[in-house]
Amino acid sequence: MMFLANVLNDPACQPIKKVYERWFTFMEETIEFWLPNSVWHTKTHCARVLLLALLIGHQKGQSEEEMDALGMAAVFHDSRRLDDGIDKGHGGRAAEYYKDYCCAHDLPYDEKTYYITYYHDQDDSLGLSEIAKSPSLSERAVLVYQIFKDADALDRFRLGSDALNVNFLRTKEAHGLVDFAKYLLQKSRETNS
């Protein structure tokens, strides 16, 4: 992931650099992906989503706990894919992996992270209604979910130049990162070729 050294030195990335490096290292060293030879849903994809989620989260003034929820969701969200297609349910499998991982490694479990991961591959209406039903989650969890969904969507350029419909982005900060997302993808491809 050499490309990130250049990207992380960008002034816009400075406020999130340490948090990014912590979560990236955690993913590289500990998270097992079921599709290690995936074309679209790789650790490189998750690394870009991580960076984008943290950038949006920082711009939105998210708390340290919310930034950690974004980081954890980013590193787990595509870890339990069975294929590179729609693979409905991969979010649920990844959320269970996250929950089991926390239990097995004595890590603090966060319900917000679970819901974000579980419903990231579902329509917003379902994800938002499930978050609203949970008595332990607040309105802040809705914003964290929207930030994460936008970060994942911003990396759709890897699927083709017209794969992202910006009209579906949920936050103004994500709209402001469209060109950066293209730049990030270009930098990662330069490094991997």
Short mmCIF file of C-alpha atoms in Angstrom, two decimals:
data_model
loop_
_atom_site.label_atom_id
_atom_site.label_comp_id
_atom_site.label_asym_id
_atom_site.label_seq_id
_atom_site.Cartn_x
_atom_site.Cartn_y
_atom_site.Cartn_z
CA MET A 1 0.00 0.00 0.00
CA MET A 2 2.80 2.36 -0.85
CA PHE A 3 0.41 4.82 -2.53
CA LEU A 4 -0.98 5.76 0.84
CA ALA A 5 2.30 7.24 2.02
CA ASN A 6 1.93 9.95 -0.65
CA VAL A 7 -1.80 10.39 -0.13
CA LEU A 8 -1.55 10.51 3.68
CA ASN A 9 0.95 13.36 3.44
CA ASP A 10 -1.71 15.47 1.73
CA PRO A 11 -2.64 18.29 4.17
CA ALA A 12 -6.31 17.22 4.05
CA CYS A 13 -5.33 13.80 5.45
CA GLN A 14 -3.12 15.03 8.32
CA PRO A 15 -5.91 15.15 10.96
CA ILE A 16 -6.84 11.51 10.35
CA LYS A 17 -3.42 10.05 9.51
CA LYS A 18 -2.75 8.36 12.87
CA VAL A 19 -6.27 6.90 13.16
CA TYR A 20 -6.04 5.67 9.57
CA GLU A 21 -2.66 4.02 10.12
CA ARG A 22 -3.93 2.28 13.28
CA TRP A 23 -6.98 0.78 11.54
CA PHE A 24 -5.09 -0.07 8.36
CA THR A 25 -2.44 -1.97 10.35
CA PHE A 26 -5.18 -3.75 12.32
CA MET A 27 -6.84 -4.86 9.06
CA GLU A 28 -3.59 -5.98 7.42
CA GLU A 29 -2.42 -7.95 10.45
CA THR A 30 -5.63 -9.48 11.80
CA ILE A 31 -8.66 -9.45 9.48
CA GLU A 32 -9.22 -12.55 7.40
CA PHE A 33 -10.99 -12.07 4.05
CA TRP A 34 -12.96 -14.99 2.60
CA LEU A 35 -12.26 -13.78 -0.97
CA PRO A 36 -8.53 -13.01 -0.88
CA ASN A 37 -8.32 -13.07 -4.69
CA SER A 38 -11.32 -10.82 -5.21
CA VAL A 39 -11.12 -8.31 -8.03
CA TRP A 40 -13.37 -5.62 -6.53
CA HIS A 41 -13.70 -6.25 -2.78
CA THR A 42 -10.12 -6.31 -1.62
CA LYS A 43 -8.23 -4.99 1.37
CA THR A 44 -7.17 -2.17 -0.98
CA HIS A 45 -10.85 -1.29 -1.50
CA CYS A 46 -11.41 -1.40 2.28
CA ALA A 47 -8.34 0.81 2.79
CA ARG A 48 -9.78 3.45 0.43
CA VAL A 49 -13.19 3.23 2.14
CA LEU A 50 -11.42 3.60 5.50
CA LEU A 51 -9.64 6.75 4.36
CA LEU A 52 -12.80 8.26 2.83
CA ALA A 53 -14.93 7.40 5.89
CA LEU A 54 -12.41 8.99 8.25
CA LEU A 55 -12.15 12.10 6.07
CA ILE A 56 -15.93 12.57 6.00
CA GLY A 57 -16.16 11.75 9.71
CA HIS A 58 -13.50 14.33 10.54
CA GLN A 59 -15.22 16.97 8.38
CA LYS A 60 -18.51 16.19 10.16
CA GLY A 61 -16.87 16.57 13.58
CA GLN A 62 -17.42 12.97 14.67
CA SER A 63 -16.26 11.92 18.14
CA GLU A 64 -13.32 9.58 18.70
CA GLU A 65 -15.78 6.75 19.39
CA GLU A 66 -17.66 7.45 16.14
CA MET A 67 -14.38 7.61 14.19
CA ASP A 68 -13.48 4.20 15.64
CA ALA A 69 -16.89 2.85 14.59
CA LEU A 70 -16.19 4.06 11.04
CA GLY A 71 -12.73 2.50 11.12
CA MET A 72 -13.94 -0.84 12.41
CA ALA A 73 -16.82 -0.98 9.90
CA ALA A 74 -14.44 -0.15 7.04
CA VAL A 75 -11.99 -2.94 7.83
CA PHE A 76 -14.69 -5.60 8.39
CA HIS A 77 -17.42 -4.64 5.88
CA ASP A 78 -16.38 -6.80 2.88
CA SER A 79 -14.42 -9.47 4.77
CA ARG A 80 -17.14 -12.13 4.46
CA ARG A 81 -18.03 -11.93 0.80
CA LEU A 82 -18.71 -15.16 -1.09
CA ASP A 83 -18.42 -13.55 -4.53
CA ASP A 84 -17.83 -10.23 -6.31
CA GLY A 85 -21.49 -9.83 -7.27
CA ILE A 86 -24.23 -8.29 -5.17
CA ASP A 87 -23.81 -11.09 -2.58
CA LYS A 88 -26.83 -10.03 -0.50
CA GLY A 89 -26.08 -10.81 3.12
CA HIS A 90 -22.32 -10.29 3.10
CA GLY A 91 -22.84 -7.34 5.46
CA GLY A 92 -24.64 -9.58 7.94
CA ARG A 93 -21.87 -12.19 7.78
CA ALA A 94 -19.22 -9.48 8.25
CA ALA A 95 -21.13 -8.03 11.22
CA GLU A 96 -21.23 -11.45 12.88
CA TYR A 97 -17.50 -11.88 12.20
CA TYR A 98 -16.91 -8.46 13.82
CA LYS A 99 -19.01 -9.44 16.89
CA ASP A 100 -17.31 -12.84 17.25
CA TYR A 101 -13.87 -11.25 16.74
CA CYS A 102 -14.49 -8.75 19.55
CA CYS A 103 -15.60 -11.53 21.88
CA ALA A 104 -12.69 -13.86 21.02
CA HIS A 105 -10.06 -11.11 21.32
CA ASP A 106 -11.49 -9.27 24.33
CA LEU A 107 -12.10 -6.11 22.32
CA PRO A 108 -14.88 -3.64 23.11
CA TYR A 109 -17.97 -4.44 21.04
CA ASP A 110 -19.86 -1.49 19.55
CA GLU A 111 -23.48 -1.95 18.48
CA LYS A 112 -23.23 1.01 16.07
CA THR A 113 -20.38 -0.70 14.21
CA TYR A 114 -22.40 -3.93 14.07
CA TYR A 115 -25.43 -2.19 12.51
CA ILE A 116 -23.36 -0.16 10.04
CA THR A 117 -21.54 -3.28 8.89
CA TYR A 118 -24.68 -5.42 8.85
CA TYR A 119 -26.77 -3.02 6.76
CA HIS A 120 -24.13 -1.43 4.52
CA ASP A 121 -25.20 -3.73 1.65
CA GLN A 122 -28.92 -3.04 2.11
CA ASP A 123 -31.21 -0.26 0.97
CA ASP A 124 -31.01 2.80 3.22
CA SER A 125 -34.67 2.50 4.22
CA LEU A 126 -34.01 -0.93 5.80
CA GLY A 127 -30.73 0.07 7.47
CA LEU A 128 -32.19 3.27 8.89
CA SER A 129 -35.36 1.58 10.16
CA GLU A 130 -33.30 -1.14 11.91
CA ILE A 131 -31.04 1.46 13.54
CA ALA A 132 -34.12 3.41 14.67
CA LYS A 133 -35.57 0.25 16.30
CA SER A 134 -32.51 -0.27 18.49
CA PRO A 135 -33.07 1.30 21.92
CA SER A 136 -29.32 1.68 22.52
CA LEU A 137 -28.60 3.64 19.32
CA SER A 138 -29.12 7.38 18.97
CA GLU A 139 -29.65 9.74 16.04
CA ARG A 140 -25.84 9.98 15.88
CA ALA A 141 -25.76 6.36 14.69
CA VAL A 142 -27.82 7.39 11.63
CA LEU A 143 -25.17 9.94 10.65
CA VAL A 144 -22.34 7.42 11.13
CA TYR A 145 -24.26 4.95 8.92
CA GLN A 146 -24.72 7.62 6.22
CA ILE A 147 -21.05 8.60 6.36
CA PHE A 148 -20.01 4.97 5.96
CA LYS A 149 -22.41 4.33 3.07
CA ASP A 150 -21.07 7.44 1.30
CA ALA A 151 -17.44 6.38 1.80
CA ASP A 152 -18.18 2.93 0.35
CA ALA A 153 -20.09 4.51 -2.55
CA LEU A 154 -17.24 6.92 -3.35
CA ASP A 155 -15.03 3.93 -4.15
CA ARG A 156 -17.47 2.74 -6.84
CA PHE A 157 -15.23 4.35 -9.47
CA ARG A 158 -13.22 1.11 -9.33
CA LEU A 159 -16.19 -0.51 -11.10
CA GLY A 160 -16.17 2.03 -13.95
CA SER A 161 -16.17 5.77 -14.55
CA ASP A 162 -19.99 5.93 -14.43
CA ALA A 163 -20.48 3.49 -11.51
CA LEU A 164 -21.23 6.24 -8.98
CA ASN A 165 -24.42 8.26 -9.18
CA VAL A 166 -23.55 11.31 -7.07
CA ASN A 167 -27.27 12.05 -6.61
CA PHE A 168 -27.37 9.14 -4.14
CA LEU A 169 -24.64 10.51 -1.87
CA ARG A 170 -26.07 11.43 1.52
CA THR A 171 -23.65 14.07 2.84
CA LYS A 172 -22.35 17.32 1.35
CA GLU A 173 -18.86 16.29 2.51
CA ALA A 174 -19.03 13.20 0.27
CA HIS A 175 -20.00 15.39 -2.69
CA GLY A 176 -16.86 17.41 -1.97
CA LEU A 177 -14.70 14.26 -2.08
CA VAL A 178 -15.75 12.89 -5.49
CA ASP A 179 -12.59 14.11 -7.24
CA PHE A 180 -10.44 13.00 -4.32
CA ALA A 181 -11.98 9.49 -4.56
CA LYS A 182 -10.98 9.33 -8.24
CA TYR A 183 -7.47 10.51 -7.34
CA LEU A 184 -7.23 7.91 -4.56
CA LEU A 185 -8.21 5.11 -6.94
CA GLN A 186 -5.71 6.32 -9.55
CA LYS A 187 -2.91 6.39 -6.93
CA SER A 188 -3.72 2.87 -5.75
CA ARG A 189 -3.70 1.54 -9.32
CA GLU A 190 -0.32 3.17 -10.02
CA THR A 191 1.14 1.39 -7.01
CA ASN A 192 -0.38 -2.01 -7.80
CA SER A 193 0.68 -2.09 -11.46
#
